[in-house]
Coordinates of C-alpha atoms and ligand atoms in Angstrom, one line a residue:
Chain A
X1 CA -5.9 -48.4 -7.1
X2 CA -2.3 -48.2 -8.9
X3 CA -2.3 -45.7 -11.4
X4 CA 0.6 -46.6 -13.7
X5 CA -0.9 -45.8 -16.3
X6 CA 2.2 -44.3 -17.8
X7 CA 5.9 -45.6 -17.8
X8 CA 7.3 -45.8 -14.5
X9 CA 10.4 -43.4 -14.3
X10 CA 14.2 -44.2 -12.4
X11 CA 14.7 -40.7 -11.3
X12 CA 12.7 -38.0 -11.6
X13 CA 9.6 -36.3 -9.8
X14 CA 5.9 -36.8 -9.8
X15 CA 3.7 -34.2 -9.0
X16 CA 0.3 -35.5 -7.9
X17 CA -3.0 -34.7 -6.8
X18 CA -3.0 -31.4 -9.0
X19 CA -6.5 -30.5 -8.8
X20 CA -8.5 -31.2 -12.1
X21 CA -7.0 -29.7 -15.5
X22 CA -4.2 -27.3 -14.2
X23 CA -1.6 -29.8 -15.2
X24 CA -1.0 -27.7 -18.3
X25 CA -0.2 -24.6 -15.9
X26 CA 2.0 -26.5 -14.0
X27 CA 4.3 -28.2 -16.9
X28 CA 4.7 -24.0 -18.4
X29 CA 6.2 -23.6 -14.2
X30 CA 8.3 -26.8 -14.8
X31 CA 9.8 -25.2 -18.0
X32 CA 9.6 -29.0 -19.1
X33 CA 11.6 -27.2 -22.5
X34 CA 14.6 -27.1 -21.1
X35 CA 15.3 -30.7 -20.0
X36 CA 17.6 -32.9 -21.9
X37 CA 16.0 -34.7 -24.6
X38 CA 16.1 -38.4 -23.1
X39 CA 14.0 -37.2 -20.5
X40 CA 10.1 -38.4 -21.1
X41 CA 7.8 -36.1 -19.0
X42 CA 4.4 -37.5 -19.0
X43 CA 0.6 -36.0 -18.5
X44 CA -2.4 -37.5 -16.8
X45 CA -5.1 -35.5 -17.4
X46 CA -8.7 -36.2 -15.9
X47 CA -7.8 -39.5 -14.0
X48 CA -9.8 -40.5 -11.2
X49 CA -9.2 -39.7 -7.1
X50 CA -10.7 -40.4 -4.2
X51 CA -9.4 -37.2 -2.7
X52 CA -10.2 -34.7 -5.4
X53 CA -12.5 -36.8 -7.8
X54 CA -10.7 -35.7 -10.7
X55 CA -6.8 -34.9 -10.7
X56 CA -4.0 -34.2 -12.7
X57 CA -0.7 -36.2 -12.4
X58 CA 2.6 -35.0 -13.9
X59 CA 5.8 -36.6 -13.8
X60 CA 9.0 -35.5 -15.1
X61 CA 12.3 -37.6 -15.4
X62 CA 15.5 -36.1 -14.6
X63 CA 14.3 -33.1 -12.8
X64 CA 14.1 -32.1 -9.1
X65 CA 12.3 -28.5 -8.5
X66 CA 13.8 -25.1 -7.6
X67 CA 12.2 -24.2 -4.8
X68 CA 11.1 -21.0 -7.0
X69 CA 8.8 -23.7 -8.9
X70 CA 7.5 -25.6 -5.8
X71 CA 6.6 -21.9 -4.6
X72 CA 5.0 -21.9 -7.8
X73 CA 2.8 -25.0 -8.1
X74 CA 1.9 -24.0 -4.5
X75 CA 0.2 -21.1 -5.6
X76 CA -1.2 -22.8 -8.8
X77 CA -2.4 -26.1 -7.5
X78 CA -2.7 -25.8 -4.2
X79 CA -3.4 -29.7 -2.7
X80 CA -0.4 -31.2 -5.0
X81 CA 2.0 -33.4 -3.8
X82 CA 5.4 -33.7 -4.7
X83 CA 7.5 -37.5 -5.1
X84 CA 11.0 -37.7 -5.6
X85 CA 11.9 -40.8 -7.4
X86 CA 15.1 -42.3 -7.2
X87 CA 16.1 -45.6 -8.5
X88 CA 12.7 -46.6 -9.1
X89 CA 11.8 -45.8 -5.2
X90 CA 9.2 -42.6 -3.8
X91 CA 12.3 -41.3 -1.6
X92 CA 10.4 -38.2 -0.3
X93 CA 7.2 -37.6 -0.3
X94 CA 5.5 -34.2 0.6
X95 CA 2.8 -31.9 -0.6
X96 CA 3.4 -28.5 -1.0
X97 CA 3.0 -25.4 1.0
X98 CA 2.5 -21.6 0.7
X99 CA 5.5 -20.0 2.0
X100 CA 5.3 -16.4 4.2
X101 CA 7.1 -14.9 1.0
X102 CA 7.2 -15.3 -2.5
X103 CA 9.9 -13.3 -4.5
X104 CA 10.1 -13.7 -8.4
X105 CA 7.2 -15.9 -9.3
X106 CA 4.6 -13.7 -10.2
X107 CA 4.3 -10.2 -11.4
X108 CA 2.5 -7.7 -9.7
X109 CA -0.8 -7.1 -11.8
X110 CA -0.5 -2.8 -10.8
X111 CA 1.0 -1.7 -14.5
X112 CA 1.8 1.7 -12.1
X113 CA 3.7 -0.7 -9.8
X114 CA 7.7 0.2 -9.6
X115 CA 8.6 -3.3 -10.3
X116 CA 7.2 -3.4 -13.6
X117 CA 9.2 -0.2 -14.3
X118 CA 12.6 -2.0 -15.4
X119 CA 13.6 -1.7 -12.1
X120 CA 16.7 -4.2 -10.6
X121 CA 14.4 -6.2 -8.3
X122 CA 12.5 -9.6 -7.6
X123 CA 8.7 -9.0 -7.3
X124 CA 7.9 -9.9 -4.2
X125 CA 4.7 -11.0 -2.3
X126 CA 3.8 -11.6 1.3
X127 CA 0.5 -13.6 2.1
X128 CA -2.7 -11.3 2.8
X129 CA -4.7 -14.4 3.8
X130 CA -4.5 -18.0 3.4
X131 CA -7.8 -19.2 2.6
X132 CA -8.6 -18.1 -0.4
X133 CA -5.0 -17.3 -0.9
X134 CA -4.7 -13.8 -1.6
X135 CA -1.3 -12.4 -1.9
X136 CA -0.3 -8.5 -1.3
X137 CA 2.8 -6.7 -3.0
X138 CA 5.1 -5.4 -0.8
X139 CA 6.1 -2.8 -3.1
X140 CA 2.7 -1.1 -4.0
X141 CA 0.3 -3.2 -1.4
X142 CA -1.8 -4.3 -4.4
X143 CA -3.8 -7.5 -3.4
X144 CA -3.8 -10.6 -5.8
X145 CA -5.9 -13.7 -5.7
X146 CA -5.8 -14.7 -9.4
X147 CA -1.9 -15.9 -10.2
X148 CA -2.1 -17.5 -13.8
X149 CA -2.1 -14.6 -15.5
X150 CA 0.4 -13.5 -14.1
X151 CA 3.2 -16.0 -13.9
X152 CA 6.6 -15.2 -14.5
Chain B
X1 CA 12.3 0.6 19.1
X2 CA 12.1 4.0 18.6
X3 CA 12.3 6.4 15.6
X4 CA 15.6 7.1 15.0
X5 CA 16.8 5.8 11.4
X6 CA 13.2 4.4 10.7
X7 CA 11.5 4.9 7.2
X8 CA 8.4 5.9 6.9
X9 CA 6.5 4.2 3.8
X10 CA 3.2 3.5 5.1
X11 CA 0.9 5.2 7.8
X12 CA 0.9 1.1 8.9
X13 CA 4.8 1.7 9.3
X14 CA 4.0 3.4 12.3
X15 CA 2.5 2.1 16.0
X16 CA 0.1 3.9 17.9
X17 CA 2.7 4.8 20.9
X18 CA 4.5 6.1 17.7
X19 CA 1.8 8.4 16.4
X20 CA 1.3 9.6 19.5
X21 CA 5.3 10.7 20.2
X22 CA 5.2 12.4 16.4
X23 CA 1.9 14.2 17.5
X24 CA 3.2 15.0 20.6
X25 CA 6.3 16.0 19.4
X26 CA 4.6 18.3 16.6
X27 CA 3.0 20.2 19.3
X28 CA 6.2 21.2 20.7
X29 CA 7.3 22.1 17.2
X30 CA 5.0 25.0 17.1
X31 CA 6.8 27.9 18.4
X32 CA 9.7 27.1 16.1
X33 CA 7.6 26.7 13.0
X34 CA 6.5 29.8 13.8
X35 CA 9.3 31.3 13.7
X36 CA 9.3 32.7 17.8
X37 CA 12.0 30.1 19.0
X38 CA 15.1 29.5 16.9
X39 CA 15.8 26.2 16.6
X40 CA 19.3 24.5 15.9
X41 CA 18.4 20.4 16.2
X42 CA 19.4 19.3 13.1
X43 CA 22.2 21.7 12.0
X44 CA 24.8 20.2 10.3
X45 CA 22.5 17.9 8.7
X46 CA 21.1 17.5 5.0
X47 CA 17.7 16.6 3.7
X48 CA 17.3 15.1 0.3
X49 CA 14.3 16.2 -1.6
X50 CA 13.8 13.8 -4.3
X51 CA 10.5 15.1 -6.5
X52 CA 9.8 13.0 -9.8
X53 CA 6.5 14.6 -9.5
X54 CA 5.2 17.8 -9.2
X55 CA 4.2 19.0 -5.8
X56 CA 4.3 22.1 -4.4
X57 CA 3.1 22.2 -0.7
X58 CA 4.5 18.8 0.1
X59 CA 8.4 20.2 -1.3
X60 CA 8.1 23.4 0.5
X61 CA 6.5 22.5 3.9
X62 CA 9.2 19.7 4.1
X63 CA 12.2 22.4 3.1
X64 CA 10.4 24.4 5.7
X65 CA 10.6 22.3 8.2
X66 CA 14.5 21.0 7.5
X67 CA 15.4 25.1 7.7
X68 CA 13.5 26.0 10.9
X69 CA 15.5 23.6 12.9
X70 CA 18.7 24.4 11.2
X71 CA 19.1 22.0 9.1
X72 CA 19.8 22.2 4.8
X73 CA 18.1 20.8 1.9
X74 CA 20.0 19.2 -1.3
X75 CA 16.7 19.6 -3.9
X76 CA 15.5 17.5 -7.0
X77 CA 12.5 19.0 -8.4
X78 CA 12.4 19.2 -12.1
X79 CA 12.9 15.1 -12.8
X80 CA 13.4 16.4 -16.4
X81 CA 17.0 17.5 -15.6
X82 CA 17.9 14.9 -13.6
X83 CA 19.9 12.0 -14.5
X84 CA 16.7 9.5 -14.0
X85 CA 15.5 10.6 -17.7
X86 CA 18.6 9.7 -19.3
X87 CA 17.3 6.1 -18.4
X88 CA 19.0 5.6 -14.5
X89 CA 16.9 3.6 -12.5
X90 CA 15.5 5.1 -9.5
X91 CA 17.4 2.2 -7.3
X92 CA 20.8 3.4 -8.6
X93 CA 20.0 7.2 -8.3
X94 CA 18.5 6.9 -4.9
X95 CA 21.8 5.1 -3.3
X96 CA 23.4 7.6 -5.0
X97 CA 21.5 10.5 -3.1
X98 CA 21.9 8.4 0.5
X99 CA 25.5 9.0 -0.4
X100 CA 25.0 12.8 -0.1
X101 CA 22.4 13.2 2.3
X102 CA 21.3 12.0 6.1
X103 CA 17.8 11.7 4.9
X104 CA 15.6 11.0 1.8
X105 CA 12.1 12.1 1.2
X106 CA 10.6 10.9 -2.1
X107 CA 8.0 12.0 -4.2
X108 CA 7.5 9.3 -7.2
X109 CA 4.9 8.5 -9.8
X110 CA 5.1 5.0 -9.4
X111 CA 3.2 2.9 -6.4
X112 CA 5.8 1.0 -4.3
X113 CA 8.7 3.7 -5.2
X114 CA 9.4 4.7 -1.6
X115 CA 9.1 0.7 -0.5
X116 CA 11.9 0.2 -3.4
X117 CA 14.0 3.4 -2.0
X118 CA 14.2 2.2 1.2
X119 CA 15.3 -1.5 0.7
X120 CA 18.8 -0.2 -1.6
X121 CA 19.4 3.5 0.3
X122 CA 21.3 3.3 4.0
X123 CA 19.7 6.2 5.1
X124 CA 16.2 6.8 6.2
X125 CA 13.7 7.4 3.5
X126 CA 10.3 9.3 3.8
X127 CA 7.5 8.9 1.5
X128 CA 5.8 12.0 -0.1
X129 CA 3.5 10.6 -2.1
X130 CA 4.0 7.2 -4.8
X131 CA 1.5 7.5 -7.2
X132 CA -1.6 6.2 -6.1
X133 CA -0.3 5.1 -3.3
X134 CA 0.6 6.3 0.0
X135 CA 1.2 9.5 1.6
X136 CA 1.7 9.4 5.2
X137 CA 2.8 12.5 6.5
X138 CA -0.4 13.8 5.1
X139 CA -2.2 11.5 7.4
X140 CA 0.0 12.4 10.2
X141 CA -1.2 16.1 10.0
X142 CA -4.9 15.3 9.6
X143 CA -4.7 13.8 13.2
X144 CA -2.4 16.6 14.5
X145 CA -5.4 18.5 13.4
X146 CA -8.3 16.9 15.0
X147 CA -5.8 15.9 18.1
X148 CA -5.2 20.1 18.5
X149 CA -9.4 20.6 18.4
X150 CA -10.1 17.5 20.3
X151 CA -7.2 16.8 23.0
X152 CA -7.6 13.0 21.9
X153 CA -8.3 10.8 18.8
X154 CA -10.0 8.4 20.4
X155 CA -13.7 7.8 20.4
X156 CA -13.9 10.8 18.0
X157 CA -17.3 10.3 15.4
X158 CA -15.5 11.0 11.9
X159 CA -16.8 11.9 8.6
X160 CA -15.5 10.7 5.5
X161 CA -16.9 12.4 2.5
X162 CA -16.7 12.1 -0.9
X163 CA -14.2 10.3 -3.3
X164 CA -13.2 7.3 -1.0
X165 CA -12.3 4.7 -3.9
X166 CA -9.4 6.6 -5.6
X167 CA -8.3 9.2 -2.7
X168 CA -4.7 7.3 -0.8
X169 CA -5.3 10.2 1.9
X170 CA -8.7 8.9 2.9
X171 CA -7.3 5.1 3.1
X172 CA -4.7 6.2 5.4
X173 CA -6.3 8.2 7.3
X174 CA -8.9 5.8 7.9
X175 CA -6.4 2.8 8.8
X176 CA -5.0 5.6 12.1
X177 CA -8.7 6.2 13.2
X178 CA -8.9 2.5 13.4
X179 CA -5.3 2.6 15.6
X180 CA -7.0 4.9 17.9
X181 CA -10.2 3.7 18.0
X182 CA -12.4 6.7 16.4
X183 CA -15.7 6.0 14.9
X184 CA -16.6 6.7 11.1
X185 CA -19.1 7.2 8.9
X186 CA -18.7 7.2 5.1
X187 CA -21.0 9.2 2.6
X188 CA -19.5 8.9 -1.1
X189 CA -21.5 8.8 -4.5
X190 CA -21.7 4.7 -5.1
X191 CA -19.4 4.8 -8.0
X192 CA -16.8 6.1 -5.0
X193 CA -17.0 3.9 -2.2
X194 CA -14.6 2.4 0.2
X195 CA -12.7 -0.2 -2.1
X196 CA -13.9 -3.3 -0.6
X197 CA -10.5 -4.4 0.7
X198 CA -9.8 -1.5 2.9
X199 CA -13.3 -2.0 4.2
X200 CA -12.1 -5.5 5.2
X201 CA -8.7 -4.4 6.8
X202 CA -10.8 -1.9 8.8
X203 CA -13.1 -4.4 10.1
X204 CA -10.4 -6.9 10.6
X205 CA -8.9 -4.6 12.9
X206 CA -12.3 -3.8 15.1
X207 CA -13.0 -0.5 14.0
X208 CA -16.7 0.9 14.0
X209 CA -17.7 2.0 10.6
X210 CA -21.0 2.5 9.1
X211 CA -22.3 3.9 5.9
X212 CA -24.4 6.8 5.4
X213 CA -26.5 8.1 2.2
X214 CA -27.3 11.4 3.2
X215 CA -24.9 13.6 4.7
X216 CA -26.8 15.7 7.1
X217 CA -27.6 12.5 9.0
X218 CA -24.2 11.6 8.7
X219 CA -23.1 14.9 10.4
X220 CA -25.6 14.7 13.7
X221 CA -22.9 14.3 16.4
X222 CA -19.8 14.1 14.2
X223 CA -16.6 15.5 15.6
X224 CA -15.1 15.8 12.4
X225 CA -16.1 16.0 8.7
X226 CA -13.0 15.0 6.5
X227 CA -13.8 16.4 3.0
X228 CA -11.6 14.9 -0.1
X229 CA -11.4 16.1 -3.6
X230 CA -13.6 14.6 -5.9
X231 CA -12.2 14.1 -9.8
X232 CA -14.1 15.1 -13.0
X233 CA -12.4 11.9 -14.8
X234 CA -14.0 9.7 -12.5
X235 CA -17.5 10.9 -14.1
X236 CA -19.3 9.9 -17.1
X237 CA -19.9 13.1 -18.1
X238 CA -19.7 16.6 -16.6
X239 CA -23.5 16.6 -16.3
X240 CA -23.2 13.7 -13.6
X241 CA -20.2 15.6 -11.9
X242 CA -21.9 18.6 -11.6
X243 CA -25.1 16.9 -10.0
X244 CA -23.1 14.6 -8.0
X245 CA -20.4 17.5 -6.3
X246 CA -23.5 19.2 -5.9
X247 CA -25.5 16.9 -3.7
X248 CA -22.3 16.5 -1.7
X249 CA -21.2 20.5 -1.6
X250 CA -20.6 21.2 2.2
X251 CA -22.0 24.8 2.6
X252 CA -23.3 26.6 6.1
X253 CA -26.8 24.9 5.1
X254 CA -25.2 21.7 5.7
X255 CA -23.6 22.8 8.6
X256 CA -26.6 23.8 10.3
X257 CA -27.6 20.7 11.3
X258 CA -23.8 19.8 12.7
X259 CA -22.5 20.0 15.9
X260 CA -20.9 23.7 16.9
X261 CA -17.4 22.0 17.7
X262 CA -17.3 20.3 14.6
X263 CA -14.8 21.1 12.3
X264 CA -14.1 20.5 8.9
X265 CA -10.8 18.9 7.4
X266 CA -9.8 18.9 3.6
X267 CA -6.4 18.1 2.0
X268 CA -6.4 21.1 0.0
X269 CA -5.9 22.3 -2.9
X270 CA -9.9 22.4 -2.8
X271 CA -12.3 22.9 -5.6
X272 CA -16.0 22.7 -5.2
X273 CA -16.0 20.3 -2.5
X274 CA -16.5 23.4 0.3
X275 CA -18.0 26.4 -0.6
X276 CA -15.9 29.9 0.4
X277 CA -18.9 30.8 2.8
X278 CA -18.1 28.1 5.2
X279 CA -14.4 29.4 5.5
X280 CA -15.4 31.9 7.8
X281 CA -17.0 30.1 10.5
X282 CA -15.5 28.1 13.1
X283 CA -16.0 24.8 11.8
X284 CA -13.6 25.4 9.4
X285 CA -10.2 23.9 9.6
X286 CA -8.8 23.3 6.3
X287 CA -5.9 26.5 7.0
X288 CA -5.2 25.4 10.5
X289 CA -4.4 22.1 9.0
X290 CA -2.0 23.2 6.3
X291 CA -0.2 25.2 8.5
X292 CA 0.6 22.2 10.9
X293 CA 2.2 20.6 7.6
X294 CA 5.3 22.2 8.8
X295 CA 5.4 21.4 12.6
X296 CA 4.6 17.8 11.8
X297 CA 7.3 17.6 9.0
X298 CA 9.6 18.9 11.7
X299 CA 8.9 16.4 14.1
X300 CA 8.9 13.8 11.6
X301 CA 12.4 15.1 10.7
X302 CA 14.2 15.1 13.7
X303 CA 12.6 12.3 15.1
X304 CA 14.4 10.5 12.2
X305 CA 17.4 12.1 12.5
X306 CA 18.1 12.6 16.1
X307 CA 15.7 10.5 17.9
X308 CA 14.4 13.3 19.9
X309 CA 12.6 16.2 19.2
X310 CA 13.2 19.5 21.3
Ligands
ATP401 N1 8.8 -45.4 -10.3 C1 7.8 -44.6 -10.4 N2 7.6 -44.0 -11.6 C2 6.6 -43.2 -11.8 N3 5.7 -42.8 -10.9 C3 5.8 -43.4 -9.6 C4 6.9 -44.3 -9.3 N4 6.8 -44.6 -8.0 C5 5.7 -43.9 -7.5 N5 5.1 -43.2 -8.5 C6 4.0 -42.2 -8.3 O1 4.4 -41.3 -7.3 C7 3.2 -40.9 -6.5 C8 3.5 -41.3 -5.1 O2 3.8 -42.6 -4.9 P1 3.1 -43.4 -3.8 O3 3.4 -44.9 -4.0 O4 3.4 -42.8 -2.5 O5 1.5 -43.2 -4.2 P2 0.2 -43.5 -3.4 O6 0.3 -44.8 -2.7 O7 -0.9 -43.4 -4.5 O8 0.0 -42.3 -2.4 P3 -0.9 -41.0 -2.4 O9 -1.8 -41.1 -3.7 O10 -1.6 -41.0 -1.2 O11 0.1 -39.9 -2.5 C9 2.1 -41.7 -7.1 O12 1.4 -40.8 -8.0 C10 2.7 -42.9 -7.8 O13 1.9 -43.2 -8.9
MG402 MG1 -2.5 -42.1 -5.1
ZN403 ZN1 3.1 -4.1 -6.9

């Protein structure tokens, strides 16, 4: 089934698949704010997949990702895929993957941990274990497995 | 890859082939700690002590250690005088201090401190404590310990007792009995178990552990009975601390039923946790064990610096 349901974009990206009602979470990791105001960014909420049964679909014109916020939407939403639209075309397609590290997305939930001491430095993770993903700090070793909260 | 330059953060920093050169190493050490061999290893070089925390045994076995092999010590150890109250970060002040010295050794509040130290200074940095978190030299001389009784670490049947949830020794520790293998047993009020993580790491890496309720089954062919401080704050009221450290108090009574080789290990300063009658039997090894802080610190210390150790 085609699911232009919104207005198809010239460039731009479409994040898909975003499991059921975490598309909200992943616009505030877009920082959809700071594009220029011609760009329309728009929301599917609750439509209906074969993979997932319900998704989320975002797309956003005029915007590739950092790979800070793909590191992000990784964590957050887990089975997205990522589209890069140009001129009207999908011109890459892939879905996103949990990297080894992840510096300066999230902050350690340990108030006692140094980095949330006004210290110079990235937080940084490295991944405990993949499935459920459970991130450890490399600073204080604290594990994490619940990352909206704690979003940069 | 050898020693030399390393940092030591973690007890997990550290191999089992490297454990075993410290511990061998610490042995050697003994005679000079002592005081009957003069040694001269690491003259000419200087040992930063950076404490933004109080500690008393930690500072002094370290300086210690740093003298007995002719070595110096440059000393931070009121924080309130030092430049990190007037609002320096601890990254600037410690690549400051690698500036001055050949070695750090840090003493910090704050969990992850050490890991931070280590990333900005260019010379070797040695955790003594951050926060809640680790402490590994204080591991490193619970197993010089049990090694000296024992002649191995391996297949040893080792006691943990009491506050296992909030004590970093006890986590440590049990992560290097894993290394080599030891078998353990853990007896803790249920409010102070084994956080459930460090349970999983421990079975993750194959190591036999079991629970116990009662500590005098716990103790029937132990090797070792590793006693750690249990904390009035962690109690409801002092009514349920006094009735908890009491059914856990290790006394000769409890002893009776233990093995005559088995000795008793505890990170000191103690409170309740051992009553004064069991200090002199021969189960008790709490002394022998502070008293190897300096022989391991020396090992520690010029493996770092030098590579070798006399
Ligand atoms: N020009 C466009 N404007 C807006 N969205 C588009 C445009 N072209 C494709 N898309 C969207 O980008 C995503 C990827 O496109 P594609 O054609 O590969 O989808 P598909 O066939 O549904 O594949 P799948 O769902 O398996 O990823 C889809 O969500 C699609 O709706
Ligand atoms: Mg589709
Ligand atoms: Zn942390």
């Amino acid at each position: 089934m085609r699911e232009l349901k919104v207005t198809p974009i010239k460039n731009g990206t479409v994040i898909d698949h975003i499991g059921n009602g975490l598309a909200l979470e992943v616009l505030r990791i877009l920082e959809v704010h700071e594009l220029d105001k011609d760009s329309t960014v728009s929301v599917a909420l609750h439509v209906r997949s074969s993979k997932l049964g319900w998704k989320d679909i975002v797309k956003v014109e005029n915007m590739e990702l950092s790979p800070r916020k793909v590191n992000a939407i990784a964590l957050i939403a887990p089975t997205a895929t990522i589209s890069i639209i140009r001129d009207s075309k999908v011109r890459e397609k892939r879905s996103v993957s949990l990297p080894d590290r992840i510096a300066g997305v999230l902050r350690c939930p340990n108030p006692n941990c140094i980095t949330n001491h006004g210290e110079p430095v990235e937080s940084e993770f490295d991944v405990y274990r993949r499935r459920p993903v459970t991130l450890r700090c490399i600073y204080c070793e604290r594990l994490v497995d619940e990352f909206l909260k704690l979003l940069r | 890859m050898g020693l030399k330059g390393r940092d030591v953060i973690s007890i997990r920093d550290l191999a089992r082939e490297e454990i075993d050169e410290l511990l061998a190493a610490a042995r050697r050490m003994i005679p000079y700690a002592e005081g009957r061999k003069r040694g001269h290893a690491l003259e000419d070089q200087i040992l930063v002590l950076a404490f933004f925390e109080p500690s008393t045994r930690t500072r002094l076995s370290f300086d210690t250690a740093m003298q007995r092999l002719g070595g110096r010590c440059v000393t931070i150890a009121d924080p309130g005088s030092s430049s990190i109250r007037k609002g320096e970060s601890l990254s600037d002040t410690v690549r400051m201090l690698s500036a001055y010295g050949d070695a750090i050794v840090l003493r910090h509040p704050n969990e992850g401190a050490a890991r931070l130290a280590a990333t900005v200074s260019d010379r070797p940095v040695i955790n003594a404590g951050d926060g809640a978190g680790q402490h590994p030299t204080q591991t490193l001389l619970d197993l010089a310990t049990m090694q000296e009784a024992f002649g191995t670490l391996s297949g040893l049947k080792v006691v943990l007792l009491g506050d296992l949830r909030f004590g970093r020794t006890v986590h440590s520790l049990a992560h290097a009995l894993a290394l080599f293998g030891s078998q353990m047993v853990l007896v803790s009020p249920p409010q102070l178990r084994l956080p459930e993580e460090v349970r999983e790491q421990l079975d993750h890496a194959g190591a036999k552990v079991e629970e116990e309720e009662q500590l005098h089954r716990a103790l029937r062919d132990a090797d070792v009975l590793y006693v750690t401080r249990m904390q009035r704050e962690r109690f409801g009221d002092d009514l349920e601390f006094a009735r908890i450290a009491d059914s856990y108090r290790v006394d000769t009574n409890v002893l009776a039923a233990a093995k005559s080789r088995l000795i008793v290990l505890h990170p000191l300063p103690r409170t309740v946790e051992i009553a004064p009658e069991v200090d002199g039997t021969p189960h008790a090894a709490y002394f022998r064990q502070a008293s190897l802080a300096v022989p391991v610190r020396m090992a520690l210390l010029s493996l770092i610096l030098t590579g070798k150790a006399p």
